Amino acid sequence: MTQFPVPDVDDLPEDLRERIEAETERAGFTPNVFSAFGYKPSHFRAFFAYHDALVEDAALSREEIEMLVVAVSGVNHCYYCNVAHGALVRIYAKDPLLADQLVANYRTADVSERHRAMLDVAVKLTERPQAFEPADLDRLREVGFDEEEIWDIGSVTAFYNLSNRMASFADMRPNEEFHTMARTPRGED
Amino acid sequence: MTQFPVPDVDDLPEDLRERIEAETERAGFTPNVFSAFGYKPSHFRAFFAYHDALVEDAALSREEIEMLVVAVSGVNHCYYCNVAHGALVRIYAKDPLLADQLVANYRTADVSERHRAMLDVAVKLTERPQAFEPADLDRLREVGFDEEEIWDIGSVTAFYNLSNRMASFADMRPNEEFHTMARTPRGED
Amino acid sequence: MTQFPVPDVDDLPEDLRERIEAETERAGFTPNVFSAFGYKPSHFRAFFAYHDALVEDAALSREEIEMLVVAVSGVNHCYYCNVAHGALVRIYAKDPLLADQLVANYRTADVSERHRAMLDVAVKLTERPQAFEPADLDRLREVGFDEEEIWDIGSVTAFYNLSNRMASFADMRPNEEFHTMARTPRGED
Amino acid sequence: MTQFPVPDVDDLPEDLRERIEAETERAGFTPNVFSAFGYKPSHFRAFFAYHDALVEDAALSREEIEMLVVAVSGVNHCYYCNVAHGALVRIYAKDPLLADQLVANYRTADVSERHRAMLDVAVKLTERPQAFEPADLDRLREVGFDEEEIWDIGSVTAFYNLSNRMASFADMRPNEEFHTMARTPRGED
Amino acid sequence: MTQFPVPDVDDLPEDLRERIEAETERAGFTPNVFSAFGYKPSHFRAFFAYHDALVEDAALSREEIEMLVVAVSGVNHCYYCNVAHGALVRIYAKDPLLADQLVANYRTADVSERHRAMLDVAVKLTERPQAFEPADLDRLREVGFDEEEIWDIGSVTAFYNLSNRMASFADMRPNEEFHTMARTPRGED
Amino acid sequence: MTQFPVPDVDDLPEDLRERIEAETERAGFTPNVFSAFGYKPSHFRAFFAYHDALVEDAALSREEIEMLVVAVSGVNHCYYCNVAHGALVRIYAKDPLLADQLVANYRTADVSERHRAMLDVAVKLTERPQAFEPADLDRLREVGFDEEEIWDIGSVTAFYNLSNRMASFADMRPNEEFHTMARTPRGED
């Protein structure tokens, strides 16, 4: 993050420190978004609590959530989220190509008709929220998403419209590790 | 909210019920956004915790926050936020005209040069996040915002890009009361 | 109007003076658009003659005309017309909420399918006149508008694309009175 | 005009008939816009009265007015106005190439710095009226336009935003004669 | 061309000189695009070899190719191509009005349903290549274009997206002759 | 390529076969763009001859050329070019992160001020060719590009506006190998 100071982890409140240590252990490095939000602890707590609610109390699979994140971040041209969540797409979808497709143009992604409808809705809500209408949800109902899944599609899309803007605003930069993570073709690791 | 069922307050977890009761007491009616987010309690908690962090641990004045909200909601064409936060602008800015100016076109708002810069940055981050660059923050520095105020300008803008999209997605409708609240000219109440 | 001098009514030609006096008597104040166009009497006469032709020799109801005006002014982000014609929508539609819906986003307005088609056509002609095609008129025919009503939908839309631009160009500001006019809920006045 | 019936001239009110006869005599043919507006005589009178006010009580030269019309019609992609007013540009500017430049892209037109500023302002007011601000008028003041000339630049631009939309809405088609009129290079007629 | 020097034909390599002489003989003047690309002979050869492949090994008729060129150049607002290829449309389509229609707005062109589909696809690929999808080709299949014709529609569209950008970049200006060429109505020459 | 048949290499004319064999030997696999253009040999020759002229008779370095290609392909959302030329950026710039930056948002790329100016010009010419003007070239002159380098910046940009559209039109898909090529950090291979 080039636009705001990144505090030393040791200077952060204990709950932040614990979260950062857990994330660092899981990933093998500290994802920069955690260091960046350390700038303002009350916002750190709110941002990650929302994130956790989206992925932990989710009607969607984690693979679906990460596909949404990268399609949204692709049209918002967010470098941090393209790369960091691109790695998560590769991991959760077990597909080394899907993230590059979603970053470039979600219309080229090799996905099911059901997931294509999900991405179309997310991108419309991202690009032209003013044109979004109740009828747009019918497309999701038609391909079989249930009510809570539909709520979650909207919620994940909305949250990453927040997240992309924070990353662009503060100029957050993804860790180098994310660029190469999980790029090995299936089963060849 | 026309797209998802609105649960009965009595059926909600206690912490949600208490929050809704407190809001109802304060406003004299239950703002619909609280009923709407009751659909998914984990998201209710996350959404309002983030909101509370933004307004309670704020480097900006509440008047500035609500001006940002309405300028952002105006360009996103969000009916719920234009009207509900329009009322808050009238209350916190003690100005019966400012909200209608911000809803229509923030460029017509009678605001200081400092606040104009704040709104320009918020609208650019809203409309073209891909074009946002560190240099855009210089405009804020030049009119005297300090570092944490700048962070908060970005954070409020980003959060209402989430909020506007949730309101459009779920078709949330503002309470009738918000349309007329605080419209009496200064001192004539 | 901040960009051009507003002449004293007493210095205007007699026909302008009479019109302004009649409008002042009707409204209880002089709507600023009349003072503004006094800057150039030949344009005052042409502008209000066209306006009068649209509302006096009209196949549409006055309620429909004002709905068109505010939907067009909403997408053109015209502060003057949003507020002044917003008041007229509240009066002619006898609905205290409709104007705020049309200003924010005509897609959220509680209107009939017939009126929704009318507004869709007006907004398309406003936003992308180059993409407008004869086939767009079929939508109006299908919901039952007759030929002269269709002509009038186009004419009102076109005229307020003129009007919005004059207001933005000259920075015309609505009278304070318009902001609060007719906001009382039906039957409670 | 393909979308509304074109009345027989003999069936029109006398004032319209006289105007059409005068225009026919002047041009050698009846420009289709006169036949088209005959559909609704009250609008015919209003439209041409506004037009006449713009060109007869004008602070700008007729050459400047027609340049504005074609630059505006070019960005609005209006076939009727591009061609009919393109002919007028060739006639009033005594330049066989200028109209094709303005239709294609006013930035390529061989015009003075003063006229370039005039066209920049007109195109901005046409394309993004919501972004137009008082400061945009400073550009016109700097290149020497006086106050009434500036008002007229706004008025001509606004009127042809009406006119282009009426032509697109009703699918008005220019007379064949306009395409070739005044195309002979200077002095070779 | 105002942005790069135009070399003297006599100083060019022999193959360029021969091509320019042949073009000059055919047209009666040297089309400026040939002089312009003389700036860099290796690019001259590549540009005209691609052009020649498109028009000489073509599944489309030359009339169809030139219609595509002008529709694409119209939406790209390219003065050079509008005017130079506008002349070619008049010649190959034997229609003095079609080019002005395509330049202004291809939707107003008097063309068959088949050609309208062709132009819709070309303009979509030009304006929003990111939104182009395999399903867009179905429209071409439905109106009867065969596989190689479809490939050529894409290829001509893509090439003039190159050509329009070179003309805008280098500020190439069409020869005066192109503006008036073949404007005489059918059979009256 | 999903939209047109890909011919068997053995069935292609000898000059195409030789080129494909040379490319296959160099890369270790046949880049799909060569197989795709085999569909129409005359276009294969023209496309690669233009490409070769751009990279072989170049005033720019190959690193600069590939940076231009990926920045242009990023804003055009071209999956094929993002991935295939992303690999070339990593190779020629000897930088494993730069391609992901350029694909996501060239404004986040860690490049010199000189290269930033180059990319700004290329993206403007790509996104809004109609707004491109001679003055835009001054930016390139100011950061020290000479005349032929400037011509080449325009030419590479224009050519990849062709190439991106052919890839989107025919739905060309990058080889899997390109996604991972040269991702190892400097010196660690």
PDB file of C-alpha atoms in Angstrom, chain A residues 42-160:
ATOM      1  CA  SER A  42     -11.913  -0.353  13.713  1.00  0.00           C
ATOM      2  CA  HIS A  43     -12.121  -0.669   9.933  1.00  0.00           C
ATOM      3  CA  PHE A  44      -9.942  -3.795   9.970  1.00  0.00           C
ATOM      4  CA  ARG A  45     -12.449  -5.455  12.273  1.00  0.00           C
ATOM      5  CA  ALA A  46     -15.455  -4.366  10.233  1.00  0.00           C
ATOM      6  CA  PHE A  47     -13.971  -5.305   6.867  1.00  0.00           C
ATOM      7  CA  PHE A  48     -12.889  -8.802   7.863  1.00  0.00           C
ATOM      8  CA  ALA A  49     -16.041  -9.465   9.879  1.00  0.00           C
ATOM      9  CA  TYR A  50     -18.086  -8.757   6.765  1.00  0.00           C
ATOM     10  CA  HIS A  51     -15.759 -10.882   4.661  1.00  0.00           C
ATOM     11  CA  ASP A  52     -15.994 -13.730   7.161  1.00  0.00           C
ATOM     12  CA  ALA A  53     -19.793 -13.563   7.244  1.00  0.00           C
ATOM     13  CA  LEU A  54     -19.827 -13.835   3.440  1.00  0.00           C
ATOM     14  CA  VAL A  55     -17.598 -16.904   3.241  1.00  0.00           C
ATOM     15  CA  GLU A  56     -18.545 -18.666   6.490  1.00  0.00           C
ATOM     16  CA  ASP A  57     -22.334 -18.266   6.554  1.00  0.00           C
ATOM     17  CA  ALA A  58     -22.605 -18.847   2.823  1.00  0.00           C
ATOM     18  CA  ALA A  59     -25.272 -20.503   0.713  1.00  0.00           C
ATOM     19  CA  LEU A  60     -22.813 -20.463  -2.192  1.00  0.00           C
ATOM     20  CA  SER A  61     -19.749 -22.681  -2.459  1.00  0.00           C
ATOM     21  CA  ARG A  62     -16.379 -21.032  -1.872  1.00  0.00           C
ATOM     22  CA  GLU A  63     -15.530 -21.698  -5.514  1.00  0.00           C
ATOM     23  CA  GLU A  64     -18.599 -19.727  -6.581  1.00  0.00           C
ATOM     24  CA  ILE A  65     -17.745 -16.887  -4.206  1.00  0.00           C
ATOM     25  CA  GLU A  66     -14.215 -16.547  -5.563  1.00  0.00           C
ATOM     26  CA  MET A  67     -15.453 -16.679  -9.160  1.00  0.00           C
ATOM     27  CA  LEU A  68     -17.760 -13.777  -8.360  1.00  0.00           C
ATOM     28  CA  VAL A  69     -14.924 -11.843  -6.728  1.00  0.00           C
ATOM     29  CA  VAL A  70     -12.615 -12.127  -9.725  1.00  0.00           C
ATOM     30  CA  ALA A  71     -15.292 -11.370 -12.328  1.00  0.00           C
ATOM     31  CA  VAL A  72     -16.237  -8.232 -10.379  1.00  0.00           C
ATOM     32  CA  SER A  73     -12.602  -7.248  -9.849  1.00  0.00           C
ATOM     33  CA  GLY A  74     -11.880  -7.796 -13.541  1.00  0.00           C
ATOM     34  CA  VAL A  75     -14.452  -5.265 -14.672  1.00  0.00           C
ATOM     35  CA  ASN A  76     -13.378  -2.873 -11.896  1.00  0.00           C
ATOM     36  CA  HIS A  77      -9.743  -3.333 -13.033  1.00  0.00           C
ATOM     37  CA  CYS A  78      -8.553  -3.970  -9.468  1.00  0.00           C
ATOM     38  CA  TYR A  79      -4.974  -5.274  -9.521  1.00  0.00           C
ATOM     39  CA  TYR A  80      -4.945  -6.433  -5.880  1.00  0.00           C
ATOM     40  CA  CYS A  81      -8.167  -8.454  -6.058  1.00  0.00           C
ATOM     41  CA  ASN A  82      -7.501  -9.864  -9.534  1.00  0.00           C
ATOM     42  CA  VAL A  83      -4.259 -11.364  -8.354  1.00  0.00           C
ATOM     43  CA  ALA A  84      -5.005 -12.345  -4.753  1.00  0.00           C
ATOM     44  CA  HIS A  85      -8.465 -13.765  -5.451  1.00  0.00           C
ATOM     45  CA  GLY A  86      -7.241 -15.150  -8.780  1.00  0.00           C
ATOM     46  CA  ALA A  87      -5.049 -17.445  -6.681  1.00  0.00           C
ATOM     47  CA  LEU A  88      -8.095 -18.421  -4.606  1.00  0.00           C
ATOM     48  CA  VAL A  89     -10.085 -19.219  -7.753  1.00  0.00           C
ATOM     49  CA  ARG A  90      -7.292 -21.523  -8.910  1.00  0.00           C
ATOM     50  CA  ILE A  91      -7.272 -23.225  -5.519  1.00  0.00           C
ATOM     51  CA  TYR A  92     -11.005 -23.589  -4.886  1.00  0.00           C
ATOM     52  CA  ALA A  93     -12.004 -24.339  -8.490  1.00  0.00           C
ATOM     53  CA  LYS A  94      -8.971 -26.622  -8.925  1.00  0.00           C
ATOM     54  CA  ASP A  95      -8.526 -24.998 -12.339  1.00  0.00           C
ATOM     55  CA  PRO A  96      -5.256 -23.260 -13.307  1.00  0.00           C
ATOM     56  CA  LEU A  97      -6.828 -21.281 -16.198  1.00  0.00           C
ATOM     57  CA  LEU A  98     -10.146 -20.028 -14.857  1.00  0.00           C
ATOM     58  CA  ALA A  99      -8.753 -17.015 -12.984  1.00  0.00           C
ATOM     59  CA  ASP A 100      -6.972 -15.639 -16.060  1.00  0.00           C
ATOM     60  CA  GLN A 101     -10.201 -16.023 -18.017  1.00  0.00           C
ATOM     61  CA  LEU A 102     -12.234 -14.213 -15.365  1.00  0.00           C
ATOM     62  CA  VAL A 103      -9.677 -11.417 -15.043  1.00  0.00           C
ATOM     63  CA  ALA A 104      -9.534 -10.866 -18.807  1.00  0.00           C
ATOM     64  CA  ASN A 105     -13.199 -11.229 -19.640  1.00  0.00           C
ATOM     65  CA  TYR A 106     -15.648 -13.382 -17.706  1.00  0.00           C
ATOM     66  CA  ARG A 107     -17.487 -14.055 -20.968  1.00  0.00           C
ATOM     67  CA  THR A 108     -14.562 -16.256 -22.077  1.00  0.00           C
ATOM     68  CA  ALA A 109     -14.592 -18.359 -18.906  1.00  0.00           C
ATOM     69  CA  ASP A 110     -15.281 -22.058 -19.272  1.00  0.00           C
ATOM     70  CA  VAL A 111     -18.186 -22.194 -16.835  1.00  0.00           C
ATOM     71  CA  SER A 112     -21.622 -23.784 -16.694  1.00  0.00           C
ATOM     72  CA  GLU A 113     -24.706 -21.949 -17.898  1.00  0.00           C
ATOM     73  CA  ARG A 114     -25.699 -21.615 -14.243  1.00  0.00           C
ATOM     74  CA  HIS A 115     -22.444 -19.892 -13.341  1.00  0.00           C
ATOM     75  CA  ARG A 116     -22.572 -17.745 -16.453  1.00  0.00           C
ATOM     76  CA  ALA A 117     -25.941 -16.382 -15.309  1.00  0.00           C
ATOM     77  CA  MET A 118     -24.453 -15.726 -11.863  1.00  0.00           C
ATOM     78  CA  LEU A 119     -21.550 -13.778 -13.381  1.00  0.00           C
ATOM     79  CA  ASP A 120     -23.771 -11.809 -15.769  1.00  0.00           C
ATOM     80  CA  VAL A 121     -25.860 -10.612 -12.832  1.00  0.00           C
ATOM     81  CA  ALA A 122     -22.798  -9.722 -10.754  1.00  0.00           C
ATOM     82  CA  VAL A 123     -21.220  -7.743 -13.574  1.00  0.00           C
ATOM     83  CA  LYS A 124     -24.428  -5.852 -14.327  1.00  0.00           C
ATOM     84  CA  LEU A 125     -24.827  -4.941 -10.648  1.00  0.00           C
ATOM     85  CA  THR A 126     -21.194  -3.799 -10.666  1.00  0.00           C
ATOM     86  CA  GLU A 127     -21.174  -1.786 -13.866  1.00  0.00           C
ATOM     87  CA  ARG A 128     -24.651  -0.272 -13.954  1.00  0.00           C
ATOM     88  CA  PRO A 129     -26.316  -0.555 -10.539  1.00  0.00           C
ATOM     89  CA  GLN A 130     -28.816   2.069 -11.675  1.00  0.00           C
ATOM     90  CA  ALA A 131     -30.068  -0.287 -14.393  1.00  0.00           C
ATOM     91  CA  PHE A 132     -30.450  -3.242 -12.032  1.00  0.00           C
ATOM     92  CA  GLU A 133     -34.017  -4.327 -11.567  1.00  0.00           C
ATOM     93  CA  PRO A 134     -35.953  -7.058  -9.805  1.00  0.00           C
ATOM     94  CA  ALA A 135     -36.415  -8.811 -13.155  1.00  0.00           C
ATOM     95  CA  ASP A 136     -32.660  -9.409 -13.291  1.00  0.00           C
ATOM     96  CA  LEU A 137     -33.066 -11.827 -10.398  1.00  0.00           C
ATOM     97  CA  ASP A 138     -35.375 -13.983 -12.522  1.00  0.00           C
ATOM     98  CA  ARG A 139     -32.384 -15.082 -14.548  1.00  0.00           C
ATOM     99  CA  LEU A 140     -30.870 -16.515 -11.356  1.00  0.00           C
ATOM    100  CA  ARG A 141     -34.122 -18.216 -10.376  1.00  0.00           C
ATOM    101  CA  GLU A 142     -34.375 -19.780 -13.828  1.00  0.00           C
ATOM    102  CA  VAL A 143     -30.982 -21.467 -13.574  1.00  0.00           C
ATOM    103  CA  GLY A 144     -31.880 -22.863 -10.174  1.00  0.00           C
ATOM    104  CA  PHE A 145     -30.380 -20.606  -7.526  1.00  0.00           C
ATOM    105  CA  ASP A 146     -32.497 -20.530  -4.388  1.00  0.00           C
ATOM    106  CA  GLU A 147     -33.400 -17.392  -2.471  1.00  0.00           C
ATOM    107  CA  GLU A 148     -30.477 -17.329  -0.054  1.00  0.00           C
ATOM    108  CA  GLU A 149     -27.988 -18.126  -2.811  1.00  0.00           C
ATOM    109  CA  ILE A 150     -29.379 -15.156  -4.732  1.00  0.00           C
ATOM    110  CA  TRP A 151     -29.010 -12.894  -1.685  1.00  0.00           C
ATOM    111  CA  ASP A 152     -25.424 -14.063  -1.360  1.00  0.00           C
ATOM    112  CA  ILE A 153     -24.657 -13.375  -5.032  1.00  0.00           C
ATOM    113  CA  GLY A 154     -25.757  -9.792  -4.458  1.00  0.00           C
ATOM    114  CA  SER A 155     -23.886  -9.533  -1.183  1.00  0.00           C
ATOM    115  CA  VAL A 156     -20.563 -10.843  -2.474  1.00  0.00           C
ATOM    116  CA  THR A 157     -20.822  -8.565  -5.521  1.00  0.00           C
ATOM    117  CA  ALA A 158     -21.619  -5.551  -3.358  1.00  0.00           C
ATOM    118  CA  PHE A 159     -18.823  -6.266  -0.888  1.00  0.00           C
ATOM    119  CA  TYR A 160     -16.168  -6.524  -3.594  1.00  0.00           C
TER     120      TYR A 160
END
